[in-house]
CSV table of C-alpha atoms in Angstrom, one decimal:
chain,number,residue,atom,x,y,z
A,1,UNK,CA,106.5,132.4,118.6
A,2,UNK,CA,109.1,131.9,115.8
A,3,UNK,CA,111.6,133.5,117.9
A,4,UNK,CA,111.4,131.4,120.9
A,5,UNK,CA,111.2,128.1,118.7
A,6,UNK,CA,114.5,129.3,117.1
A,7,UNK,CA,115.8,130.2,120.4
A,8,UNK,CA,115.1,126.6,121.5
A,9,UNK,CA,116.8,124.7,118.5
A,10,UNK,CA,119.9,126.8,119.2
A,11,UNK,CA,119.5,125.5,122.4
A,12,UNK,CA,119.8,121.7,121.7
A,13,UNK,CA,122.8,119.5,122.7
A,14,UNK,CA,123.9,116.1,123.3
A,15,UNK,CA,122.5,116.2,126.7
A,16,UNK,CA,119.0,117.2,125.4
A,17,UNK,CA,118.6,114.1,122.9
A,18,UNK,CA,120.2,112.3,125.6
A,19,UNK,CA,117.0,113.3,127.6
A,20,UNK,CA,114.8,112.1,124.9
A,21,UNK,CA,113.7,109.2,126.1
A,22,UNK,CA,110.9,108.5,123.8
A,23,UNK,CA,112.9,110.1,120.2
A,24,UNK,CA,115.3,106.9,121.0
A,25,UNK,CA,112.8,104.7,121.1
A,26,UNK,CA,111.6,105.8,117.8
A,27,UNK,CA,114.9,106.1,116.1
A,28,UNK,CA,115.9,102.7,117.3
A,29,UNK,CA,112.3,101.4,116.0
A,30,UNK,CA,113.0,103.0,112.3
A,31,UNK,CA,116.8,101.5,112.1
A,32,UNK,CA,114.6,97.8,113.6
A,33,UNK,CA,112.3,98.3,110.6
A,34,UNK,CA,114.9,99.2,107.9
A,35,UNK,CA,117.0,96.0,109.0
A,36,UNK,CA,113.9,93.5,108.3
A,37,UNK,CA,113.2,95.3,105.0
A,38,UNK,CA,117.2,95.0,103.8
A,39,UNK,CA,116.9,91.4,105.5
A,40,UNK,CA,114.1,90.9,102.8
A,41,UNK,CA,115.9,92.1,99.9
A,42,UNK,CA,118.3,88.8,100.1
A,43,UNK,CA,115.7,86.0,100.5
A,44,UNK,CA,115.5,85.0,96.8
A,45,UNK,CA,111.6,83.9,95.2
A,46,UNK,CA,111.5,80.2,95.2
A,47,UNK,CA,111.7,78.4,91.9
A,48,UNK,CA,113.9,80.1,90.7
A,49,UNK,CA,117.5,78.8,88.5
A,50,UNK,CA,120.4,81.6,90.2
A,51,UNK,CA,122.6,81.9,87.5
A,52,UNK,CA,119.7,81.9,84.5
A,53,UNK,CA,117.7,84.5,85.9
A,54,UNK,CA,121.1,86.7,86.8
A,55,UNK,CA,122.1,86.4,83.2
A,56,UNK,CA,118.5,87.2,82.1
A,57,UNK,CA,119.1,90.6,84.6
A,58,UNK,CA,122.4,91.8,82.3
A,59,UNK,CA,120.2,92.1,79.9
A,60,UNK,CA,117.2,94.5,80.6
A,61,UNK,CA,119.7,96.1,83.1
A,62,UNK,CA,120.0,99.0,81.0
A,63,UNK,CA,116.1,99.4,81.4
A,64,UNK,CA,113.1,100.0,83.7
A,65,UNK,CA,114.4,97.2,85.1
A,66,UNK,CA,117.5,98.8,86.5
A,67,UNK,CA,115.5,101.9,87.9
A,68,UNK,CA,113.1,99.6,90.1
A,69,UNK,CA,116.5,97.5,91.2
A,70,UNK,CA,117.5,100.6,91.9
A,71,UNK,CA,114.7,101.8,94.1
A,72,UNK,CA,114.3,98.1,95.7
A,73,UNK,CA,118.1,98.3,97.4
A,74,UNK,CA,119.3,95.4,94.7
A,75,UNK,CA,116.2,93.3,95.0
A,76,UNK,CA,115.4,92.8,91.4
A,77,UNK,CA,118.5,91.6,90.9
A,78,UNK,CA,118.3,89.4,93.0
A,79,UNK,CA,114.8,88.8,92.3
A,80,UNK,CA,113.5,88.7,96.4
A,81,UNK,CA,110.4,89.0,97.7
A,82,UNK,CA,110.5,92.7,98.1
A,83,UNK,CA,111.2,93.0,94.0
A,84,UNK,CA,108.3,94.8,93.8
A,85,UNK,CA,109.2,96.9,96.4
A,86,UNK,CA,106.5,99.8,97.4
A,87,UNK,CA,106.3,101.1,94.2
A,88,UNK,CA,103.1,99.8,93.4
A,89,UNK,CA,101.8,102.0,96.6
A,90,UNK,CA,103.3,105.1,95.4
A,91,UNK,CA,101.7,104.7,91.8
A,92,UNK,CA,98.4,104.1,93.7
A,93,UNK,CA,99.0,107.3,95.5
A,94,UNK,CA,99.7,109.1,92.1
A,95,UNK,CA,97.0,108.0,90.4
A,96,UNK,CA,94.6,108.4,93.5
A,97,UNK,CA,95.9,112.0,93.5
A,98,UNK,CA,94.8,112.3,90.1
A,99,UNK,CA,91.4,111.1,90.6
A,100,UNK,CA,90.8,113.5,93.4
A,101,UNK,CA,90.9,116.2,90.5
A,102,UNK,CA,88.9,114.5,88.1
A,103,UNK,CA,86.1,112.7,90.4
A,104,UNK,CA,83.5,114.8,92.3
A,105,UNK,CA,83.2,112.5,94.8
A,106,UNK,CA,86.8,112.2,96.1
A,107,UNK,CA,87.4,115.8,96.0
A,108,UNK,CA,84.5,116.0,98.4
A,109,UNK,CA,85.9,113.1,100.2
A,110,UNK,CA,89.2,115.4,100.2
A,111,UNK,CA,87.7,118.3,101.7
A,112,UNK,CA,86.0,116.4,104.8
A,113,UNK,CA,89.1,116.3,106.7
A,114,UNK,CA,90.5,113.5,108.5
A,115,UNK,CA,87.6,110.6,108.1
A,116,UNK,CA,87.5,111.7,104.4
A,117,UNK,CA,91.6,111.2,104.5
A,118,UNK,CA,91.2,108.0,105.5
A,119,UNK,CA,88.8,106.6,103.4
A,120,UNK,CA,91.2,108.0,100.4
A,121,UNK,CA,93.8,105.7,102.1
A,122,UNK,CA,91.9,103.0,102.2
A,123,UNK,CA,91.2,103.1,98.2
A,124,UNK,CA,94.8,103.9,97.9
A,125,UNK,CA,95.5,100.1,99.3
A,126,UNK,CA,93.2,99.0,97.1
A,127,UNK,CA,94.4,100.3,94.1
A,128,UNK,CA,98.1,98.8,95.6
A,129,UNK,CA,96.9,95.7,95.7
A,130,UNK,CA,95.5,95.7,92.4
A,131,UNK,CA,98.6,97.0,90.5
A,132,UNK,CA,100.7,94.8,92.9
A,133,UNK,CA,99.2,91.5,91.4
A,134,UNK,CA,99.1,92.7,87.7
A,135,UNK,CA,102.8,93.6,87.9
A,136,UNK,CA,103.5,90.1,90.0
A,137,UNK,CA,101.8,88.2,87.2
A,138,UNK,CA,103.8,90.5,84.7
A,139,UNK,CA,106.6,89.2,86.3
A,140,UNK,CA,105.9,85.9,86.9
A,141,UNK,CA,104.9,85.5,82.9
A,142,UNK,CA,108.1,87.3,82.2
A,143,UNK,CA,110.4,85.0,84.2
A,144,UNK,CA,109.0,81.8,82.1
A,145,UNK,CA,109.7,83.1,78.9
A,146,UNK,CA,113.5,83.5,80.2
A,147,UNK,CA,115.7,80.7,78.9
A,148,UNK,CA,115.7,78.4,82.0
A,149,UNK,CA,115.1,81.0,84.6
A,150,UNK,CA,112.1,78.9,86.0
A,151,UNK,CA,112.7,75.3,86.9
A,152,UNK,CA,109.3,74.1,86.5
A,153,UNK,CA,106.8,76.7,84.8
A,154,UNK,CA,102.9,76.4,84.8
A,155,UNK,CA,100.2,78.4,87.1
A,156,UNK,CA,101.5,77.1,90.3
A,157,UNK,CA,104.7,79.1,89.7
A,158,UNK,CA,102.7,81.9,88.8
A,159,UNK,CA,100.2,82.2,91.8
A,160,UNK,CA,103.0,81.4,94.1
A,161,UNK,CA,105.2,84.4,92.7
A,162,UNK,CA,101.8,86.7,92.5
A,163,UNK,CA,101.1,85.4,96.6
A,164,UNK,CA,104.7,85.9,97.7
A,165,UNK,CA,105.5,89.5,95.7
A,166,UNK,CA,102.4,90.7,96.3
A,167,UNK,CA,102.9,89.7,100.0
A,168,UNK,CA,106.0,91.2,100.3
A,169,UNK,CA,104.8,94.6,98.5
A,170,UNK,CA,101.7,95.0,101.2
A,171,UNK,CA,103.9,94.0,104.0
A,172,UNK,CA,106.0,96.7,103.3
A,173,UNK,CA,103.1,99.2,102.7
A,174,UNK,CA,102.4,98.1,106.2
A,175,UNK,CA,106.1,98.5,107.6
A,176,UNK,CA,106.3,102.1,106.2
A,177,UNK,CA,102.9,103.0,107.6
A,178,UNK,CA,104.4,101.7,111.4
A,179,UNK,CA,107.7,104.1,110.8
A,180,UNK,CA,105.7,107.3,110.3
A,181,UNK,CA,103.1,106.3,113.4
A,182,UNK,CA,106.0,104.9,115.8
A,183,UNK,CA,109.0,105.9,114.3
A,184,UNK,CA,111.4,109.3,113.0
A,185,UNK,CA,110.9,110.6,109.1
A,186,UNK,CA,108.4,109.3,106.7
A,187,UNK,CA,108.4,105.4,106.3
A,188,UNK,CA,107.6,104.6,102.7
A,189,UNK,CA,110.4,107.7,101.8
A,190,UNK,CA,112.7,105.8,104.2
A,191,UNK,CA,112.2,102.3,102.9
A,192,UNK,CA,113.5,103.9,99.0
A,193,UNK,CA,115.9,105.9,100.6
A,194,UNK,CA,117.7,102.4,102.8
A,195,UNK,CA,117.5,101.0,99.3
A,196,UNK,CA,119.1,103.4,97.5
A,197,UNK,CA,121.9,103.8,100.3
A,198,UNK,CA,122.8,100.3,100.7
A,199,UNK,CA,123.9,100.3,96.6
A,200,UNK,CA,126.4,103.2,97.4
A,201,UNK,CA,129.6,101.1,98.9
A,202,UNK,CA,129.6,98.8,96.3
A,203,UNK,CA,129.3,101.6,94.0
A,204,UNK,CA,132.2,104.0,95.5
A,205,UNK,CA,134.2,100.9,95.3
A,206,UNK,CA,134.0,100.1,92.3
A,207,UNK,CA,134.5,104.2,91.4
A,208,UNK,CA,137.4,103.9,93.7
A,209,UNK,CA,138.8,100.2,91.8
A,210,UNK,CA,138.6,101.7,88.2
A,211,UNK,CA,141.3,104.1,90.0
A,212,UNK,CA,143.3,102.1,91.6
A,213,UNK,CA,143.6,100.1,87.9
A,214,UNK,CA,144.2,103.1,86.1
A,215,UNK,CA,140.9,102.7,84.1
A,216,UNK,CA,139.9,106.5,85.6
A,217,UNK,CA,142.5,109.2,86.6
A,218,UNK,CA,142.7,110.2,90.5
A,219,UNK,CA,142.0,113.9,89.3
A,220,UNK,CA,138.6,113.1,87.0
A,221,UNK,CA,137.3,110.9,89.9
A,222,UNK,CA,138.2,113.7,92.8
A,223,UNK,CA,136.7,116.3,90.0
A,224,UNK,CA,133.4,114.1,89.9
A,225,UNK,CA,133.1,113.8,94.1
A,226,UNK,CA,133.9,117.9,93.8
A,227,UNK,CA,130.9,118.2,91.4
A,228,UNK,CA,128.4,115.5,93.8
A,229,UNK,CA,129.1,118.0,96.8
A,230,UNK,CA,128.0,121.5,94.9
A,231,UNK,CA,124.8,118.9,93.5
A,232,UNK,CA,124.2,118.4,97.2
A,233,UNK,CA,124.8,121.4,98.4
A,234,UNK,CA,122.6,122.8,95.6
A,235,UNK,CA,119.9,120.4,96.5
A,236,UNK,CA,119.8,121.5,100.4
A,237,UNK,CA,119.3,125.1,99.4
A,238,UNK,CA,116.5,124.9,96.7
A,239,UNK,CA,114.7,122.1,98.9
A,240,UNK,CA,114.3,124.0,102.4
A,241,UNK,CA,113.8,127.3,100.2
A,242,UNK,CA,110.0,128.9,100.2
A,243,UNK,CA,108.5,132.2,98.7
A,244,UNK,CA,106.4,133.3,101.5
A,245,UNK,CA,103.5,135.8,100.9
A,246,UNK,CA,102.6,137.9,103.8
A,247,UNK,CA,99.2,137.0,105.0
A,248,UNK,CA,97.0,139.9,107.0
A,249,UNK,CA,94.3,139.5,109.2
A,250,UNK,CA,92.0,142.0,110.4
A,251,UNK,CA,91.8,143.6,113.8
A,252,UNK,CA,89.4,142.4,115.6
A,253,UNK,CA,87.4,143.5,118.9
A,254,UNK,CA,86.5,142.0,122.3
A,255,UNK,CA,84.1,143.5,124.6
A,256,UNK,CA,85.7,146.8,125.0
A,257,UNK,CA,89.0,145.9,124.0
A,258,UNK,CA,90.7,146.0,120.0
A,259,UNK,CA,93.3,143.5,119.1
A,260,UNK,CA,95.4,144.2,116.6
A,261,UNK,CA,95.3,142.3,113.6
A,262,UNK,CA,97.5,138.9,113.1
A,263,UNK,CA,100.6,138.5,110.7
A,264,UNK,CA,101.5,135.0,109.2
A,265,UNK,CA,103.0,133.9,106.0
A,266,UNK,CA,102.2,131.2,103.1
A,267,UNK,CA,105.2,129.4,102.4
A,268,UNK,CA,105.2,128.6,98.6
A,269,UNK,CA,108.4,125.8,98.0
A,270,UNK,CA,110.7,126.1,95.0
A,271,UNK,CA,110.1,122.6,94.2
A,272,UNK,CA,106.6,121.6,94.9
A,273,UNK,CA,106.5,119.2,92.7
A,274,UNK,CA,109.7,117.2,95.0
A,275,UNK,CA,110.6,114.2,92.9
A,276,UNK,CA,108.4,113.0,90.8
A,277,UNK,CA,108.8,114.5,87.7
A,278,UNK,CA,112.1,113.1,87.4
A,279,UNK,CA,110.5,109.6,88.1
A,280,UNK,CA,107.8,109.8,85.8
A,281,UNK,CA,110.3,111.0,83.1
A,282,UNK,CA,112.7,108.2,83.9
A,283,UNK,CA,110.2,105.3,83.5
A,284,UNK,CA,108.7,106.9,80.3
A,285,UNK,CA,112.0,107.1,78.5
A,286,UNK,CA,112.7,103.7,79.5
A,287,UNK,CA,109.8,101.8,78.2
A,288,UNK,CA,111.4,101.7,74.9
A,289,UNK,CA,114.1,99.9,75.5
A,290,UNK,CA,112.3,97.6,77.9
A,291,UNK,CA,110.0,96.7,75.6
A,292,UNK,CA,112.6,95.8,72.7
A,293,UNK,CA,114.6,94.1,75.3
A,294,UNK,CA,111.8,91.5,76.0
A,295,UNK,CA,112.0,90.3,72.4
A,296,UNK,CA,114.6,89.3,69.9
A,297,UNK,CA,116.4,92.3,68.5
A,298,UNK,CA,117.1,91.0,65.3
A,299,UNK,CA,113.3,90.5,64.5
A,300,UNK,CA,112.9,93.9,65.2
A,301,UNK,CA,112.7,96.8,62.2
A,302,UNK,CA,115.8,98.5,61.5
A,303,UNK,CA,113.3,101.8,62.6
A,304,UNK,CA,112.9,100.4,65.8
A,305,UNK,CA,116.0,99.5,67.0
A,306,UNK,CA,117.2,103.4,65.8
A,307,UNK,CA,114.7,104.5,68.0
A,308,UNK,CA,115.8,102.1,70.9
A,309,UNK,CA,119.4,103.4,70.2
A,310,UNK,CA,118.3,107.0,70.5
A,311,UNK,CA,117.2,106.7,73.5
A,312,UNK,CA,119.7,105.1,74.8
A,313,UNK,CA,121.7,107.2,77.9
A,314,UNK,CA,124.0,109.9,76.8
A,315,UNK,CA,122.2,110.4,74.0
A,316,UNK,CA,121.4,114.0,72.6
A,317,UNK,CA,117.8,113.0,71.7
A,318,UNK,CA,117.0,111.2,75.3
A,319,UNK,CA,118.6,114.6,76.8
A,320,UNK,CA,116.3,116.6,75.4
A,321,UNK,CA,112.8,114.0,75.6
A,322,UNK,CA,114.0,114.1,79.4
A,323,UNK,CA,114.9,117.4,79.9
A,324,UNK,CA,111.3,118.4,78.6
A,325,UNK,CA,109.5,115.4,80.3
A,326,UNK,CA,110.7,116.6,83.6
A,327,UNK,CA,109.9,120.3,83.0
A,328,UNK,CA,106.3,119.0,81.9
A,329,UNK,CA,105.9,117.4,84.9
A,330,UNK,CA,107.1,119.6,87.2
A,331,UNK,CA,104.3,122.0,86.2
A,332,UNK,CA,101.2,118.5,85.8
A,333,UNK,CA,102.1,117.9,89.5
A,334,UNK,CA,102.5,121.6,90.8
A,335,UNK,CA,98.9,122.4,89.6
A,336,UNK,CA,97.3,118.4,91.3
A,337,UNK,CA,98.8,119.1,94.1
A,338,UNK,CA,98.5,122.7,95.1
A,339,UNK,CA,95.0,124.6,93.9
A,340,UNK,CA,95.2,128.4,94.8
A,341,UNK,CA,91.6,128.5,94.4
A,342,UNK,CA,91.0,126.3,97.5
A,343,UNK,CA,93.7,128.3,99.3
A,344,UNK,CA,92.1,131.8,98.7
A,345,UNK,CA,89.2,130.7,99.9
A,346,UNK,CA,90.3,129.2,103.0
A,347,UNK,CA,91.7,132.4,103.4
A,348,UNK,CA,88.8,134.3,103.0
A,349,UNK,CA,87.0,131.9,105.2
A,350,UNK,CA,88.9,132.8,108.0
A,351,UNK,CA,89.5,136.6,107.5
A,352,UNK,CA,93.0,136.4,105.9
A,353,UNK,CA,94.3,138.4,102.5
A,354,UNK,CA,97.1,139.6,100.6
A,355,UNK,CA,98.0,143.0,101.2
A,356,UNK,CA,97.3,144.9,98.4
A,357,UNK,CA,95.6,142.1,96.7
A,358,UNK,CA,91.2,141.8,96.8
A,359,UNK,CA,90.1,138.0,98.8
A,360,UNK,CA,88.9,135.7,96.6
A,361,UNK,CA,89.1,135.3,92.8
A,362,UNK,CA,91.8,138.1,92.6
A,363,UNK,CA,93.9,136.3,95.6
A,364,UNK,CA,93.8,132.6,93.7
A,365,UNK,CA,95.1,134.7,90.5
A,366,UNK,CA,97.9,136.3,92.5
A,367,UNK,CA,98.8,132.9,94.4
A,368,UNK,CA,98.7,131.3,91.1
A,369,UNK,CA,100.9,133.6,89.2
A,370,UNK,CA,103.6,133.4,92.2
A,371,UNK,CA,103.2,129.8,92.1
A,372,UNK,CA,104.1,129.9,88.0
A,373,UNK,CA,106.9,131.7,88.0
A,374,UNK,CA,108.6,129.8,90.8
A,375,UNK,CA,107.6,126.6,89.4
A,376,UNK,CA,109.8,127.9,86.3
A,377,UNK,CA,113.2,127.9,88.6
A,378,UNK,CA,112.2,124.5,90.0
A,379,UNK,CA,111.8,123.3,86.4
A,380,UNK,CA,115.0,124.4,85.6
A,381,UNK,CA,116.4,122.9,89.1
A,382,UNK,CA,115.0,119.7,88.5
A,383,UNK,CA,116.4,119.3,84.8
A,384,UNK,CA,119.9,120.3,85.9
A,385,UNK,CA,120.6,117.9,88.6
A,386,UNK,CA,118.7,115.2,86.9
A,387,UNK,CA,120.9,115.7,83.4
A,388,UNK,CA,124.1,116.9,84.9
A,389,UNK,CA,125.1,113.1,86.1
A,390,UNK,CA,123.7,111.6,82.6
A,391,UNK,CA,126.3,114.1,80.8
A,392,UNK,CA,129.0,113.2,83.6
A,393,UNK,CA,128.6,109.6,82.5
A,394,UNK,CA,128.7,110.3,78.9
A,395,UNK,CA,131.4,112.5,78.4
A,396,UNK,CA,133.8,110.6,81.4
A,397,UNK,CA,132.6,107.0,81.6
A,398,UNK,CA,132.3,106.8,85.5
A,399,UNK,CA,130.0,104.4,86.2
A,400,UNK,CA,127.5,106.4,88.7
A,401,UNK,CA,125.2,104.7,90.3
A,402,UNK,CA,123.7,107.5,92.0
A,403,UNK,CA,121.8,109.7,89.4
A,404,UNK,CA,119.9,112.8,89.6
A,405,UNK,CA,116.6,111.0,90.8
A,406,UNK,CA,118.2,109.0,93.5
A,407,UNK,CA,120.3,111.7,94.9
A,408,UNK,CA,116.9,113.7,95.2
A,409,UNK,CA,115.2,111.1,97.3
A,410,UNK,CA,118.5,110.7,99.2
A,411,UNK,CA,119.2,114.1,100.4
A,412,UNK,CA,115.1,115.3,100.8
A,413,UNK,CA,114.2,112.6,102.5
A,414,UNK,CA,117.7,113.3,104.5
A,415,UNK,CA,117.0,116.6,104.7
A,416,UNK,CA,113.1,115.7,106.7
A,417,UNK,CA,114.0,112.9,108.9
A,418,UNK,CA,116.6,115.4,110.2
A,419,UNK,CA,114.1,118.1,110.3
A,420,UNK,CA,111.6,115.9,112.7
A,421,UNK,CA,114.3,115.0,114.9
A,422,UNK,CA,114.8,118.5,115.5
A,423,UNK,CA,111.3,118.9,116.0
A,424,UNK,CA,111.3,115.9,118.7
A,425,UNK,CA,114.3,117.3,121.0
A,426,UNK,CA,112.6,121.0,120.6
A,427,UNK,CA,109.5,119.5,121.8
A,428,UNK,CA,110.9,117.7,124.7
A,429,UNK,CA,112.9,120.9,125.7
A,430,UNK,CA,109.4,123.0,125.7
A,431,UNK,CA,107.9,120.1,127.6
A,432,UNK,CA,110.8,120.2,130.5
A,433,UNK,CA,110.8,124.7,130.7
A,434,UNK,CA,106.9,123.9,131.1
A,435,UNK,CA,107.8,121.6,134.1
A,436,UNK,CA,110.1,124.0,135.2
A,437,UNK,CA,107.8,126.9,135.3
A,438,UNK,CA,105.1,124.8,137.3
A,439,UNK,CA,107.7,123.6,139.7
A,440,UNK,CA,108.7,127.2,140.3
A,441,UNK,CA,104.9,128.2,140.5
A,442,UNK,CA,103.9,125.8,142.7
A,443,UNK,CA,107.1,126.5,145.4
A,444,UNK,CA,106.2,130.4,145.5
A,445,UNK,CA,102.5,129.6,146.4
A,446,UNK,CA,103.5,127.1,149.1
């Protein structure tokens, strides 16, 4: 079976997607979607004074602020309606996630299959909507105690700002969820990825500008776009690549006749963990200097701005706090996400096992010990490419935009929109040999 699928997707050609009738459909339904979520990004929140609330912006900048413009394609900045962007969904997902592990209830609900699924879901959008509005009002309370960024304060600003963001936040939630149905590639990991894309031109220009004035040398900034392509490159191989552990099933007998027993694998990813660690590390690191940016620094103790300046980028001690966040987390989110109990009895529900290895409590230890010592090399994956562009910036000064995080999403969710394309044109070829077959079927029994 794996042979012939392989032998199909070296088959595929222009004329194939050409023939793909419904795939265009979808991929000109994803780009349709995309281009009313960027539209979104530049229709400012009403009430707002421009050039107070951009000056407020420099500011926090340098905090969680700047990741979460970042992930919104520019929309903090420019403080739109989709400022919130769909993080508030993805934090419901996380901590949803979380409470499958904890709470009896959900795990059952996690085991009944597709009904339990979407029950999950729906507490999922509840919990969105819940953290939307607290972090609308956040912001709406924030805004006021900017110096002139509201022109006319008081609780109709506030419940118009909590309306409009949280608006914008569930009418995304509701886009991405019409990309994956109708659509190519997962939508919410398309909506960050468009966001994070559409803050690369401005960014290679200003790369290429600093050059052109002599501020950078034409061989440090050719050295740097050496370095992104190995990251990438690096990236593609550790994301697609899988410890697979051989999976036999028994022979079995029917009527008369014995079957011999079925092969199959269970693919084990280097990264299970994908992104996240290096998200949750990111935000934690920041809080710091988010919180001391909301106040005045010189009423501050002298202790806390030397903490703040600590943990400032570059710095050895937010190296290291990150470093060891992300490996943390990389191991936290391996172990919610993947149970090797579950899986060795799934196995031993349906006849499967490990050669060499007894079903059941022996199998989980086995799948768990692989799983360990792979999760190690992703650790150490993770904190390379994630600290690699914070040293870059540190020891050369070029501004990149594009960290370790954001070329993570960029190239994975790359890297699976691609994958299901793929998957569409090998379909449609198997549906046309089926055709094929039937025509030439039906013409020998006329």
């Amino acid at each position: 079976m794996a042979s012939a699928a392989e032998q199909l997707a070296s088959n595929l050609n222009f004329s194939t997607f050409a023939k793909a009738e419904d795939l265009k459909k979808r991929l000109w339904f994803t780009l349709g979607a995309l281009l009313v979520y960027r539209l979104g990004t530049h229709i400012p929140l009403p009430g707002l004074n421009p050039a107070a609330y951009a000056q407020a912006f420099q500011n926090q900048s340098g905090g969680i602020l700047g990741l979460f413009n970042m992930f919104s394609g520019g929309a903090v900045q420019r403080m739109a309606i989709f400022a919130l962007g769909i993080m508030p969904y993805i934090s419901a997902s996380i901590i949803v996630q979380l409470m499958t592990s904890v709470v009896p209830s959900l795990e059952n609900l996690k085991k009944e299959g597709e009904q339990g699924r979407k029950i999950i879901n729906q507490y999922t959008r509840y919990g969105t909507v819940l953290l939307g509005a607290l972090q609308a009002y956040g912001i709406a309370i924030g805004l006021e105690h900017g110096n002139g960024v509201v022109i006319d304060p008081g609780w109709f600003f506030r419940l118009s700002t909590v309306v409009t963001l949280l608006g914008g936040t569930m009418f995304l939630m509701w886009l991405g969820e019409q990309v994956t149905s109708r659509g190519i590639g997962n939508g919410i990991s398309l909506i960050i990825f468009a966001g994070i894309a559409a803050g690369l031109p401005t960014a290679l220009a200003g790369t290429l500008e600093l050059g052109r004035t002599g501020a950078l040398s034409t061989g440090l900034i050719l050295a740097v776009l050496v370095v992104a392509v190995l990251v990438i490159a690096l990236i593609v191989f550790v994301e697609r690549a899988q410890r697979r552990l051989l999976i036999q099933y028994p022979k079995r007998q029917v009527g008369t006749r014995m079957f011999q027993g079925d092969t199959s694998h269970l693919p084990l990813k280097l990264n299970t963990s994908g992104v996240i660690p290096a998200i949750f590390a990111s935000s934690l690191l920041l809080l710091p200097a988010t919180i001391a940016g909301l106040g005045n620094n010189t009423a501050l103790p002298t202790w806390v701005t030397s903490i703040v300046a600590a943990l400032g980028h570059g710095q050895p001690l937010y190296m290291v706090l990150y470093a060891g966040l992300i490996a943390f987390f990389a191991f936290f989110y391996t172990a919610l996400v993947f149970n090797p109990k579950d899986t060795a009895d799934n196995l031993k529900k349906h006849g499967g096992f490990i050669p060499g290895i007894r079903p059941g409590e022996r199998t989980a230890e086995y799948i768990d010990y692989v799983l360990t010592r792979i999760t190690v090399i992703g650790a150490i994956y993770l904190v390379f490419v994630c600290i690699l562009p914070e040293i870059l910036v540190s020891q050369t000064g070029i501004p990149l935009s594009l960290g370790g995080t954001s070329l993570l999403i960029v190239v994975s969710v790359t890297l699976d929109t691609v994958a299901q394309i793929q998957g569409h044109l090998i379909a449609q070829q198997y549906e046309g040999l089926i055709k094929k077959s039937k025509l030439r079927g039906g013409k020998r029994g006329r």
